[in-house]
Amino acid sequence: HKHQGGIITNYVYCFNNCLNKQTNQTKTVQGSMSNGYYSVTNNGSLDEESITAPLLHLRRSTSNTTSQIAIVGSNPCPIESLDYEIIENDVFKQDWRSRSAFQIFQFLSLKWILSFVIGIAVGLIGFFNNLAIENIAGEKFVITSNMMLANRYLAAFLIFTSANLGLTLFACFITTLIAPEAAGSGIPEVKAYLNGVDAPAIFSFRTLLIVGSIAAVSSSLNVGKAGPMVHTGACIAALTCQGGSKKYGLTWRWLRFFNNDRERRDLVTCGSAAGIAAAFRAPVGGVLFTLEEMASWWRSALLWRAFFSTAIVAILLRGLTDTCLSGKCGLFGTGVDITYHLKDVPPVLLLGVVGGIVGSLYNFLLSKVLRFYNLINEKGTAYKILLACTVSILTSCLLFGLPWFASCRPCPANTSEPCPTIGRSGNYKKFQCQPGHYNDLASLFFNTNDDAIKNLFSKDTDTEFDRISVLIFFITCFFLSIFSYGIVAPVGLFIPVIVTGASYGRLVGLLIGSTSNLNHGLFAVLGAASLLGASMRTTVSLCVILLELTNNLLLLPLVMLVLLVSKTVADAFNNNVYDLIMTLKGLPYLETHAEPYMRQLTVSDAVSGPLHVFNGIELVGNIVHALKKTGHNGFPVVDEPPILYGLILRSHLISLLKKKAFSITPTLTDVNVSKQFSSSDFAKKGFGNAEKIEDIALTEEEMDMYVDLHPFTNASPYTVVETMSLAKALTLFRGIGLRHLLVVPKTSGRLPVVGILTRHDFMPQHILGLHPSLAGSKWKRLRFRFSSWNRIFSKN
């Protein structure tokens, strides 16, 4: 797997075991370069010949076998890591010292300007997405309802099914053929990116332009638009900070300050928060969700910029929505307020406990279904489309067919809205009923998810839904949301989980409503909170999102309680849904906690070989050979006597070779590097535009020349001693957002670097592969298992 896709992420390499053994004799290790061998003397220092030869290809028998291939969207892709660390080399220091006061002001101002631009762009896209979904789905329901009103039921069913199938096919085709990376929610990919995982093309221009989410949500599939909106916000932020797309000629040089992973990460964080704000009109909830669930690294300045972006989104959405009140936006509707009286806690506790169990079961079944879908998607595009068509037809049959089993109910007296409803919105769908009656199950099924949520959340409707109807709706939504998520289209989980949770809460309210003073609309809100907390495993952000969604601050104590209870119960069974999806996709996400067995290991127990090292003044041919023969992204630089000078990146080496800043003799550079290079020469190009060593043409004479690496080497890399516990190193690695962590020896008289820790060396698969005895260790997190379910689905 390491060589699949032609890219190998820089592994952790060490050679200390070669030096710890047989210390009474000189040990000779073969290098990979043409100048042969170098020797390590019995005191651990390099002899004279080895100092002039490259320190390359020091080998240890065990290597990192963690897969470097992950599923991005629906396709396997090679995975790299991101360079969030500031590279403090001479070029960087000179560039920073040379910046004028105006350039510093420009840099700080651009951060806020870009945050404003992100907020405007995401707000506009969020509004037009809602506008398109409401009108497309609304016209479909209006046409179908009118045909049913004329007693043309078969024709209504055919039109309803054909419209849904056509929209689903459109979403799948454009996703499969144009932007496969847009398939799914997008939140796992964005979350992995903010953790330091660079997946190809997830923020490409074609991913931004995808409109499959509108078609998928309009097709009545039990999917949501929140996840794709987060992905869209992240795409806008990523493309904005690089000045657009280089491929399409949309770039601006004055954004050169943001051509690095660190600044892009901050703006992608703002874009993610703006996406949640646009999906739920919840600016504070968007910031908190990104802080609690998405981002692995946070600081106060970023908090303010993210809040600024979400505030812009909220203001823009409010203004645009106000223009729709005059009827200029077609079928685009408005929200519903809810009030309640708080008296008894036991029903809320019951709601939270059961919701925690149901939510963990939901995550378990979803992971099994996604494994099965992956087997189908691997067979090719035709199978992907066939799977989507099957789900679409099944969904249409259920949505159109199940309401026929519900009995018609007489319209309530003194209702504030028309009953029965002829058309799309409303709590009282006529469907096949006679005048003066409505079909309560059709009121839930024969609507968009947004309208179904409004109907379930609505107050003073305790008698308008039958228990059997709500039970059927809950079971159907539960399974349809699981089977709809894995199709190749931009679809989310937030809205389906809210719908399912709201129906669960309504059902509980109908069952125990006579013993409680809580109205059924409030039960629906708490049920949605319960299932969200159990599935997503976030508390604070979901609490704020629900409060902003319902516009009722009085819900705060009950929502807090039910979220805490459901999350605690669900944590006893499995991980949150996004972590499970990332694991299935193979994205190497670093958890906030370390596995208990990592405290039994030191970093030297996890490093593996071979390790590639350069001298401070290196032969050009050695550099070219190392870059062509390996996929490593970081190389330690060692000076003589053997001391660790720092770390140099692959991209910087390629820039040096491209500039051909060579010398005939191995001497230190005596010319100010700022006259030859600027920081823009080493800036990271746009996504997918990295230069390759194969694109650089060098003559035989140039291959025999030398290059001084000192001015371009990060002289202050993060290092840890080889005796540090692996758990402590993981905390440092994740907290700072590193890509490389150098391991240095505990004692002197040895080579100055033992190995390099990268993301994949903290993966449990790699660690347990090196130390299989830990797999049965008692030092594991206690968690209940669905053992019987596992046996049932083990063949999948």
PDB file of N, CA, C and O in Angstrom, residues 427-490:
ATOM      1  N   ASN A 427     -49.322  21.468   7.781  1.00  0.00           N
ATOM      2  CA  ASN A 427     -49.448  20.309   8.662  1.00  0.00           C
ATOM      3  C   ASN A 427     -50.574  19.365   8.248  1.00  0.00           C
ATOM      4  O   ASN A 427     -50.695  18.281   8.808  1.00  0.00           O
ATOM      5  N   TYR A 428     -51.389  19.761   7.292  1.00  0.00           N
ATOM      6  CA  TYR A 428     -52.606  19.003   7.013  1.00  0.00           C
ATOM      7  C   TYR A 428     -52.674  18.633   5.527  1.00  0.00           C
ATOM      8  O   TYR A 428     -53.367  19.290   4.746  1.00  0.00           O
ATOM      9  N   LYS A 429     -51.948  17.609   5.148  1.00  0.00           N
ATOM     10  CA  LYS A 429     -51.935  17.173   3.750  1.00  0.00           C
ATOM     11  C   LYS A 429     -53.220  16.409   3.420  1.00  0.00           C
ATOM     12  O   LYS A 429     -53.605  15.475   4.143  1.00  0.00           O
ATOM     13  N   LYS A 430     -53.860  16.784   2.319  1.00  0.00           N
ATOM     14  CA  LYS A 430     -55.094  16.109   1.932  1.00  0.00           C
ATOM     15  C   LYS A 430     -54.816  14.698   1.407  1.00  0.00           C
ATOM     16  O   LYS A 430     -55.517  13.743   1.735  1.00  0.00           O
ATOM     17  N   PHE A 431     -53.793  14.568   0.558  1.00  0.00           N
ATOM     18  CA  PHE A 431     -53.414  13.307  -0.074  1.00  0.00           C
ATOM     19  C   PHE A 431     -54.657  12.668  -0.716  1.00  0.00           C
ATOM     20  O   PHE A 431     -55.253  13.243  -1.602  1.00  0.00           O
ATOM     21  N   GLN A 432     -55.101  11.482  -0.231  1.00  0.00           N
ATOM     22  CA  GLN A 432     -56.237  10.804  -0.873  1.00  0.00           C
ATOM     23  C   GLN A 432     -57.532  10.997  -0.093  1.00  0.00           C
ATOM     24  O   GLN A 432     -58.551  10.392  -0.426  1.00  0.00           O
ATOM     25  N   CYS A 433     -57.508  11.861   0.951  1.00  0.00           N
ATOM     26  CA  CYS A 433     -58.661  11.973   1.847  1.00  0.00           C
ATOM     27  C   CYS A 433     -59.779  12.809   1.228  1.00  0.00           C
ATOM     28  O   CYS A 433     -59.582  13.610   0.313  1.00  0.00           O
ATOM     29  N   GLN A 434     -60.973  12.616   1.802  1.00  0.00           N
ATOM     30  CA  GLN A 434     -62.121  13.365   1.365  1.00  0.00           C
ATOM     31  C   GLN A 434     -62.048  14.791   1.904  1.00  0.00           C
ATOM     32  O   GLN A 434     -61.266  15.078   2.795  1.00  0.00           O
ATOM     33  N   PRO A 435     -62.843  15.715   1.389  1.00  0.00           N
ATOM     34  CA  PRO A 435     -62.823  17.102   1.876  1.00  0.00           C
ATOM     35  C   PRO A 435     -63.069  17.162   3.382  1.00  0.00           C
ATOM     36  O   PRO A 435     -63.870  16.409   3.935  1.00  0.00           O
ATOM     37  N   GLY A 436     -62.371  18.073   4.037  1.00  0.00           N
ATOM     38  CA  GLY A 436     -62.506  18.242   5.475  1.00  0.00           C
ATOM     39  C   GLY A 436     -61.652  17.283   6.281  1.00  0.00           C
ATOM     40  O   GLY A 436     -61.707  17.302   7.512  1.00  0.00           O
ATOM     41  N   HIS A 437     -60.849  16.440   5.634  1.00  0.00           N
ATOM     42  CA  HIS A 437     -59.987  15.487   6.320  1.00  0.00           C
ATOM     43  C   HIS A 437     -58.540  15.620   5.788  1.00  0.00           C
ATOM     44  O   HIS A 437     -58.307  16.154   4.707  1.00  0.00           O
ATOM     45  N   TYR A 438     -57.596  15.127   6.565  1.00  0.00           N
ATOM     46  CA  TYR A 438     -56.193  15.179   6.159  1.00  0.00           C
ATOM     47  C   TYR A 438     -55.511  13.867   6.524  1.00  0.00           C
ATOM     48  O   TYR A 438     -55.997  13.092   7.372  1.00  0.00           O
ATOM     49  N   ASN A 439     -54.370  13.620   5.884  1.00  0.00           N
ATOM     50  CA  ASN A 439     -53.566  12.421   6.117  1.00  0.00           C
ATOM     51  C   ASN A 439     -52.320  12.842   6.890  1.00  0.00           C
ATOM     52  O   ASN A 439     -51.426  13.504   6.357  1.00  0.00           O
ATOM     53  N   ASP A 440     -52.255  12.463   8.191  1.00  0.00           N
ATOM     54  CA  ASP A 440     -51.145  12.940   9.014  1.00  0.00           C
ATOM     55  C   ASP A 440     -49.802  12.361   8.578  1.00  0.00           C
ATOM     56  O   ASP A 440     -48.759  13.027   8.662  1.00  0.00           O
ATOM     57  N   LEU A 441     -49.784  11.126   8.075  1.00  0.00           N
ATOM     58  CA  LEU A 441     -48.523  10.536   7.631  1.00  0.00           C
ATOM     59  C   LEU A 441     -48.043  11.199   6.342  1.00  0.00           C
ATOM     60  O   LEU A 441     -46.831  11.411   6.146  1.00  0.00           O
ATOM     61  N   ALA A 442     -48.960  11.566   5.461  1.00  0.00           N
ATOM     62  CA  ALA A 442     -48.583  12.292   4.250  1.00  0.00           C
ATOM     63  C   ALA A 442     -48.048  13.681   4.584  1.00  0.00           C
ATOM     64  O   ALA A 442     -47.178  14.208   3.886  1.00  0.00           O
ATOM     65  N   SER A 443     -48.548  14.277   5.673  1.00  0.00           N
ATOM     66  CA  SER A 443     -48.042  15.586   6.088  1.00  0.00           C
ATOM     67  C   SER A 443     -46.563  15.529   6.439  1.00  0.00           C
ATOM     68  O   SER A 443     -45.863  16.542   6.351  1.00  0.00           O
ATOM     69  N   LEU A 444     -46.095  14.348   6.844  1.00  0.00           N
ATOM     70  CA  LEU A 444     -44.678  14.174   7.171  1.00  0.00           C
ATOM     71  C   LEU A 444     -43.877  13.672   5.972  1.00  0.00           C
ATOM     72  O   LEU A 444     -42.793  14.168   5.681  1.00  0.00           O
ATOM     73  N   PHE A 445     -44.422  12.685   5.276  1.00  0.00           N
ATOM     74  CA  PHE A 445     -43.702  12.080   4.163  1.00  0.00           C
ATOM     75  C   PHE A 445     -43.702  12.946   2.914  1.00  0.00           C
ATOM     76  O   PHE A 445     -42.697  13.048   2.212  1.00  0.00           O
ATOM     77  N   PHE A 446     -44.854  13.549   2.635  1.00  0.00           N
ATOM     78  CA  PHE A 446     -45.037  14.225   1.358  1.00  0.00           C
ATOM     79  C   PHE A 446     -44.622  15.680   1.475  1.00  0.00           C
ATOM     80  O   PHE A 446     -45.350  16.588   1.089  1.00  0.00           O
ATOM     81  N   ASN A 447     -43.403  15.882   2.011  1.00  0.00           N
ATOM     82  CA  ASN A 447     -42.868  17.211   2.254  1.00  0.00           C
ATOM     83  C   ASN A 447     -41.350  17.148   2.152  1.00  0.00           C
ATOM     84  O   ASN A 447     -40.753  16.068   2.165  1.00  0.00           O
ATOM     85  N   THR A 448     -40.718  18.307   2.055  1.00  0.00           N
ATOM     86  CA  THR A 448     -39.268  18.347   2.211  1.00  0.00           C
ATOM     87  C   THR A 448     -38.923  18.079   3.671  1.00  0.00           C
ATOM     88  O   THR A 448     -39.777  18.201   4.561  1.00  0.00           O
ATOM     89  N   ASN A 449     -37.682  17.729   3.917  1.00  0.00           N
ATOM     90  CA  ASN A 449     -37.260  17.482   5.295  1.00  0.00           C
ATOM     91  C   ASN A 449     -37.425  18.720   6.165  1.00  0.00           C
ATOM     92  O   ASN A 449     -37.783  18.621   7.347  1.00  0.00           O
ATOM     93  N   ASP A 450     -37.162  19.893   5.585  1.00  0.00           N
ATOM     94  CA  ASP A 450     -37.313  21.129   6.352  1.00  0.00           C
ATOM     95  C   ASP A 450     -38.757  21.315   6.807  1.00  0.00           C
ATOM     96  O   ASP A 450     -39.020  21.693   7.963  1.00  0.00           O
ATOM     97  N   ASP A 451     -39.714  21.053   5.908  1.00  0.00           N
ATOM     98  CA  ASP A 451     -41.120  21.206   6.285  1.00  0.00           C
ATOM     99  C   ASP A 451     -41.561  20.132   7.269  1.00  0.00           C
ATOM    100  O   ASP A 451     -42.397  20.395   8.148  1.00  0.00           O
ATOM    101  N   ALA A 452     -41.013  18.921   7.123  1.00  0.00           N
ATOM    102  CA  ALA A 452     -41.339  17.870   8.092  1.00  0.00           C
ATOM    103  C   ALA A 452     -40.862  18.254   9.481  1.00  0.00           C
ATOM    104  O   ALA A 452     -41.555  18.023  10.485  1.00  0.00           O
ATOM    105  N   ILE A 453     -39.675  18.869   9.558  1.00  0.00           N
ATOM    106  CA  ILE A 453     -39.160  19.322  10.862  1.00  0.00           C
ATOM    107  C   ILE A 453     -40.073  20.402  11.441  1.00  0.00           C
ATOM    108  O   ILE A 453     -40.395  20.393  12.639  1.00  0.00           O
ATOM    109  N   LYS A 454     -40.501  21.340  10.595  1.00  0.00           N
ATOM    110  CA  LYS A 454     -41.391  22.398  11.087  1.00  0.00           C
ATOM    111  C   LYS A 454     -42.697  21.809  11.602  1.00  0.00           C
ATOM    112  O   LYS A 454     -43.216  22.246  12.640  1.00  0.00           O
ATOM    113  N   ASN A 455     -43.224  20.827  10.893  1.00  0.00           N
ATOM    114  CA  ASN A 455     -44.467  20.206  11.342  1.00  0.00           C
ATOM    115  C   ASN A 455     -44.283  19.499  12.671  1.00  0.00           C
ATOM    116  O   ASN A 455     -45.151  19.569  13.555  1.00  0.00           O
ATOM    117  N   LEU A 456     -43.175  18.798  12.835  1.00  0.00           N
ATOM    118  CA  LEU A 456     -42.938  18.069  14.082  1.00  0.00           C
ATOM    119  C   LEU A 456     -42.621  19.017  15.236  1.00  0.00           C
ATOM    120  O   LEU A 456     -42.984  18.748  16.384  1.00  0.00           O
ATOM    121  N   PHE A 457     -41.922  20.103  14.947  1.00  0.00           N
ATOM    122  CA  PHE A 457     -41.552  21.060  15.991  1.00  0.00           C
ATOM    123  C   PHE A 457     -42.707  21.989  16.370  1.00  0.00           C
ATOM    124  O   PHE A 457     -42.636  22.674  17.390  1.00  0.00           O
ATOM    125  N   SER A 458     -43.755  22.043  15.567  1.00  0.00           N
ATOM    126  CA  SER A 458     -44.805  23.039  15.776  1.00  0.00           C
ATOM    127  C   SER A 458     -45.536  22.816  17.099  1.00  0.00           C
ATOM    128  O   SER A 458     -45.749  21.687  17.540  1.00  0.00           O
ATOM    129  N   LYS A 459     -45.911  23.905  17.719  1.00  0.00           N
ATOM    130  CA  LYS A 459     -46.607  23.847  19.003  1.00  0.00           C
ATOM    131  C   LYS A 459     -48.114  23.698  18.791  1.00  0.00           C
ATOM    132  O   LYS A 459     -48.636  23.901  17.689  1.00  0.00           O
ATOM    133  N   ASP A 460     -48.785  23.328  19.848  1.00  0.00           N
ATOM    134  CA  ASP A 460     -50.249  23.191  19.852  1.00  0.00           C
ATOM    135  C   ASP A 460     -50.735  22.223  18.780  1.00  0.00           C
ATOM    136  O   ASP A 460     -51.777  22.440  18.129  1.00  0.00           O
ATOM    137  N   THR A 461     -49.969  21.159  18.542  1.00  0.00           N
ATOM    138  CA  THR A 461     -50.367  20.146  17.547  1.00  0.00           C
ATOM    139  C   THR A 461     -50.328  18.757  18.175  1.00  0.00           C
ATOM    140  O   THR A 461     -50.033  17.775  17.506  1.00  0.00           O
ATOM    141  N   ASP A 462     -50.636  18.674  19.487  1.00  0.00           N
ATOM    142  CA  ASP A 462     -50.514  17.397  20.190  1.00  0.00           C
ATOM    143  C   ASP A 462     -51.461  16.332  19.651  1.00  0.00           C
ATOM    144  O   ASP A 462     -51.176  15.135  19.752  1.00  0.00           O
ATOM    145  N   THR A 463     -52.580  16.735  19.080  1.00  0.00           N
ATOM    146  CA  THR A 463     -53.573  15.751  18.626  1.00  0.00           C
ATOM    147  C   THR A 463     -53.579  15.551  17.109  1.00  0.00           C
ATOM    148  O   THR A 463     -54.455  14.861  16.582  1.00  0.00           O
ATOM    149  N   GLU A 464     -52.614  16.135  16.418  1.00  0.00           N
ATOM    150  CA  GLU A 464     -52.677  16.132  14.955  1.00  0.00           C
ATOM    151  C   GLU A 464     -51.918  14.975  14.315  1.00  0.00           C
ATOM    152  O   GLU A 464     -51.994  14.788  13.098  1.00  0.00           O
ATOM    153  N   PHE A 465     -51.156  14.204  15.102  1.00  0.00           N
ATOM    154  CA  PHE A 465     -50.420  13.066  14.559  1.00  0.00           C
ATOM    155  C   PHE A 465     -50.755  11.817  15.357  1.00  0.00           C
ATOM    156  O   PHE A 465     -50.729  11.828  16.601  1.00  0.00           O
ATOM    157  N   ASP A 466     -51.044  10.759  14.673  1.00  0.00           N
ATOM    158  CA  ASP A 466     -51.376   9.488  15.309  1.00  0.00           C
ATOM    159  C   ASP A 466     -50.092   8.750  15.700  1.00  0.00           C
ATOM    160  O   ASP A 466     -49.052   8.896  15.055  1.00  0.00           O
ATOM    161  N   ARG A 467     -50.180   7.913  16.755  1.00  0.00           N
ATOM    162  CA  ARG A 467     -48.995   7.188  17.219  1.00  0.00           C
ATOM    163  C   ARG A 467     -48.439   6.268  16.140  1.00  0.00           C
ATOM    164  O   ARG A 467     -47.227   6.207  15.912  1.00  0.00           O
ATOM    165  N   ILE A 468     -49.315   5.537  15.494  1.00  0.00           N
ATOM    166  CA  ILE A 468     -48.867   4.586  14.464  1.00  0.00           C
ATOM    167  C   ILE A 468     -48.202   5.330  13.311  1.00  0.00           C
ATOM    168  O   ILE A 468     -47.172   4.895  12.776  1.00  0.00           O
ATOM    169  N   SER A 469     -48.760   6.477  12.932  1.00  0.00           N
ATOM    170  CA  SER A 469     -48.175   7.257  11.838  1.00  0.00           C
ATOM    171  C   SER A 469     -46.775   7.746  12.196  1.00  0.00           C
ATOM    172  O   SER A 469     -45.838   7.667  11.386  1.00  0.00           O
ATOM    173  N   VAL A 470     -46.621   8.242  13.412  1.00  0.00           N
ATOM    174  CA  VAL A 470     -45.305   8.737  13.830  1.00  0.00           C
ATOM    175  C   VAL A 470     -44.311   7.585  13.949  1.00  0.00           C
ATOM    176  O   VAL A 470     -43.132   7.717  13.598  1.00  0.00           O
ATOM    177  N   LEU A 471     -44.767   6.426  14.425  1.00  0.00           N
ATOM    178  CA  LEU A 471     -43.893   5.256  14.524  1.00  0.00           C
ATOM    179  C   LEU A 471     -43.418   4.821  13.132  1.00  0.00           C
ATOM    180  O   LEU A 471     -42.220   4.544  12.928  1.00  0.00           O
ATOM    181  N   ILE A 472     -44.340   4.763  12.178  1.00  0.00           N
ATOM    182  CA  ILE A 472     -43.960   4.400  10.808  1.00  0.00           C
ATOM    183  C   ILE A 472     -42.975   5.413  10.234  1.00  0.00           C
ATOM    184  O   ILE A 472     -41.972   5.052   9.599  1.00  0.00           O
ATOM    185  N   PHE A 473     -43.233   6.689  10.491  1.00  0.00           N
ATOM    186  CA  PHE A 473     -42.347   7.735   9.981  1.00  0.00           C
ATOM    187  C   PHE A 473     -40.960   7.625  10.606  1.00  0.00           C
ATOM    188  O   PHE A 473     -39.935   7.753   9.910  1.00  0.00           O
ATOM    189  N   PHE A 474     -40.895   7.361  11.899  1.00  0.00           N
ATOM    190  CA  PHE A 474     -39.607   7.235  12.592  1.00  0.00           C
ATOM    191  C   PHE A 474     -38.799   6.059  12.045  1.00  0.00           C
ATOM    192  O   PHE A 474     -37.611   6.199  11.722  1.00  0.00           O
ATOM    193  N   ILE A 475     -39.422   4.895  11.925  1.00  0.00           N
ATOM    194  CA  ILE A 475     -38.704   3.712  11.444  1.00  0.00           C
ATOM    195  C   ILE A 475     -38.231   3.916  10.003  1.00  0.00           C
ATOM    196  O   ILE A 475     -37.095   3.589   9.649  1.00  0.00           O
ATOM    197  N   THR A 476     -39.102   4.493   9.181  1.00  0.00           N
ATOM    198  CA  THR A 476     -38.746   4.718   7.783  1.00  0.00           C
ATOM    199  C   THR A 476     -37.588   5.703   7.657  1.00  0.00           C
ATOM    200  O   THR A 476     -36.634   5.470   6.905  1.00  0.00           O
ATOM    201  N   CYS A 477     -37.670   6.813   8.389  1.00  0.00           N
ATOM    202  CA  CYS A 477     -36.592   7.804   8.344  1.00  0.00           C
ATOM    203  C   CYS A 477     -35.277   7.229   8.862  1.00  0.00           C
ATOM    204  O   CYS A 477     -34.199   7.508   8.317  1.00  0.00           O
ATOM    205  N   PHE A 478     -35.368   6.429   9.909  1.00  0.00           N
ATOM    206  CA  PHE A 478     -34.175   5.840  10.508  1.00  0.00           C
ATOM    207  C   PHE A 478     -33.401   5.026   9.475  1.00  0.00           C
ATOM    208  O   PHE A 478     -32.180   5.192   9.305  1.00  0.00           O
ATOM    209  N   PHE A 479     -34.094   4.166   8.756  1.00  0.00           N
ATOM    210  CA  PHE A 479     -33.407   3.288   7.808  1.00  0.00           C
ATOM    211  C   PHE A 479     -33.133   3.984   6.468  1.00  0.00           C
ATOM    212  O   PHE A 479     -32.097   3.725   5.838  1.00  0.00           O
ATOM    213  N   LEU A 480     -34.051   4.859   6.028  1.00  0.00           N
ATOM    214  CA  LEU A 480     -33.789   5.553   4.774  1.00  0.00           C
ATOM    215  C   LEU A 480     -32.576   6.465   4.876  1.00  0.00           C
ATOM    216  O   LEU A 480     -31.786   6.594   3.927  1.00  0.00           O
ATOM    217  N   SER A 481     -32.394   7.120   6.022  1.00  0.00           N
ATOM    218  CA  SER A 481     -31.228   7.998   6.173  1.00  0.00           C
ATOM    219  C   SER A 481     -29.935   7.197   6.156  1.00  0.00           C
ATOM    220  O   SER A 481     -28.903   7.680   5.674  1.00  0.00           O
ATOM    221  N   ILE A 482     -29.977   5.962   6.663  1.00  0.00           N
ATOM    222  CA  ILE A 482     -28.787   5.106   6.634  1.00  0.00           C
ATOM    223  C   ILE A 482     -28.482   4.647   5.216  1.00  0.00           C
ATOM    224  O   ILE A 482     -27.336   4.720   4.747  1.00  0.00           O
ATOM    225  N   PHE A 483     -29.508   4.205   4.493  1.00  0.00           N
ATOM    226  CA  PHE A 483     -29.288   3.660   3.160  1.00  0.00           C
ATOM    227  C   PHE A 483     -29.119   4.752   2.098  1.00  0.00           C
ATOM    228  O   PHE A 483     -28.618   4.478   1.011  1.00  0.00           O
ATOM    229  N   SER A 484     -29.529   5.981   2.390  1.00  0.00           N
ATOM    230  CA  SER A 484     -29.398   7.060   1.411  1.00  0.00           C
ATOM    231  C   SER A 484     -28.036   7.730   1.461  1.00  0.00           C
ATOM    232  O   SER A 484     -27.603   8.328   0.467  1.00  0.00           O
ATOM    233  N   TYR A 485     -27.344   7.636   2.589  1.00  0.00           N
ATOM    234  CA  TYR A 485     -26.113   8.422   2.748  1.00  0.00           C
ATOM    235  C   TYR A 485     -24.987   7.950   1.829  1.00  0.00           C
ATOM    236  O   TYR A 485     -24.233   8.746   1.301  1.00  0.00           O
ATOM    237  N   GLY A 486     -24.843   6.670   1.596  1.00  0.00           N
ATOM    238  CA  GLY A 486     -23.679   6.157   0.898  1.00  0.00           C
ATOM    239  C   GLY A 486     -23.691   6.304  -0.601  1.00  0.00           C
ATOM    240  O   GLY A 486     -22.723   5.919  -1.259  1.00  0.00           O
ATOM    241  N   ILE A 487     -24.756   6.873  -1.202  1.00  0.00           N
ATOM    242  CA  ILE A 487     -24.779   6.995  -2.663  1.00  0.00           C
ATOM    243  C   ILE A 487     -23.805   8.084  -3.100  1.00  0.00           C
ATOM    244  O   ILE A 487     -23.415   8.951  -2.303  1.00  0.00           O
ATOM    245  N   VAL A 488     -23.413   8.045  -4.357  1.00  0.00           N
ATOM    246  CA  VAL A 488     -22.417   8.982  -4.870  1.00  0.00           C
ATOM    247  C   VAL A 488     -23.098  10.294  -5.228  1.00  0.00           C
ATOM    248  O   VAL A 488     -23.467  10.542  -6.379  1.00  0.00           O
ATOM    249  N   ALA A 489     -23.269  11.147  -4.233  1.00  0.00           N
ATOM    250  CA  ALA A 489     -23.872  12.468  -4.401  1.00  0.00           C
ATOM    251  C   ALA A 489     -23.509  13.288  -3.171  1.00  0.00           C
ATOM    252  O   ALA A 489     -23.210  12.722  -2.107  1.00  0.00           O
ATOM    253  N   PRO A 490     -23.515  14.620  -3.290  1.00  0.00           N
ATOM    254  CA  PRO A 490     -23.235  15.453  -2.113  1.00  0.00           C
ATOM    255  C   PRO A 490     -24.433  15.435  -1.163  1.00  0.00           C
ATOM    256  O   PRO A 490     -25.420  16.118  -1.386  1.00  0.00           O
TER     257      PRO A 490
END
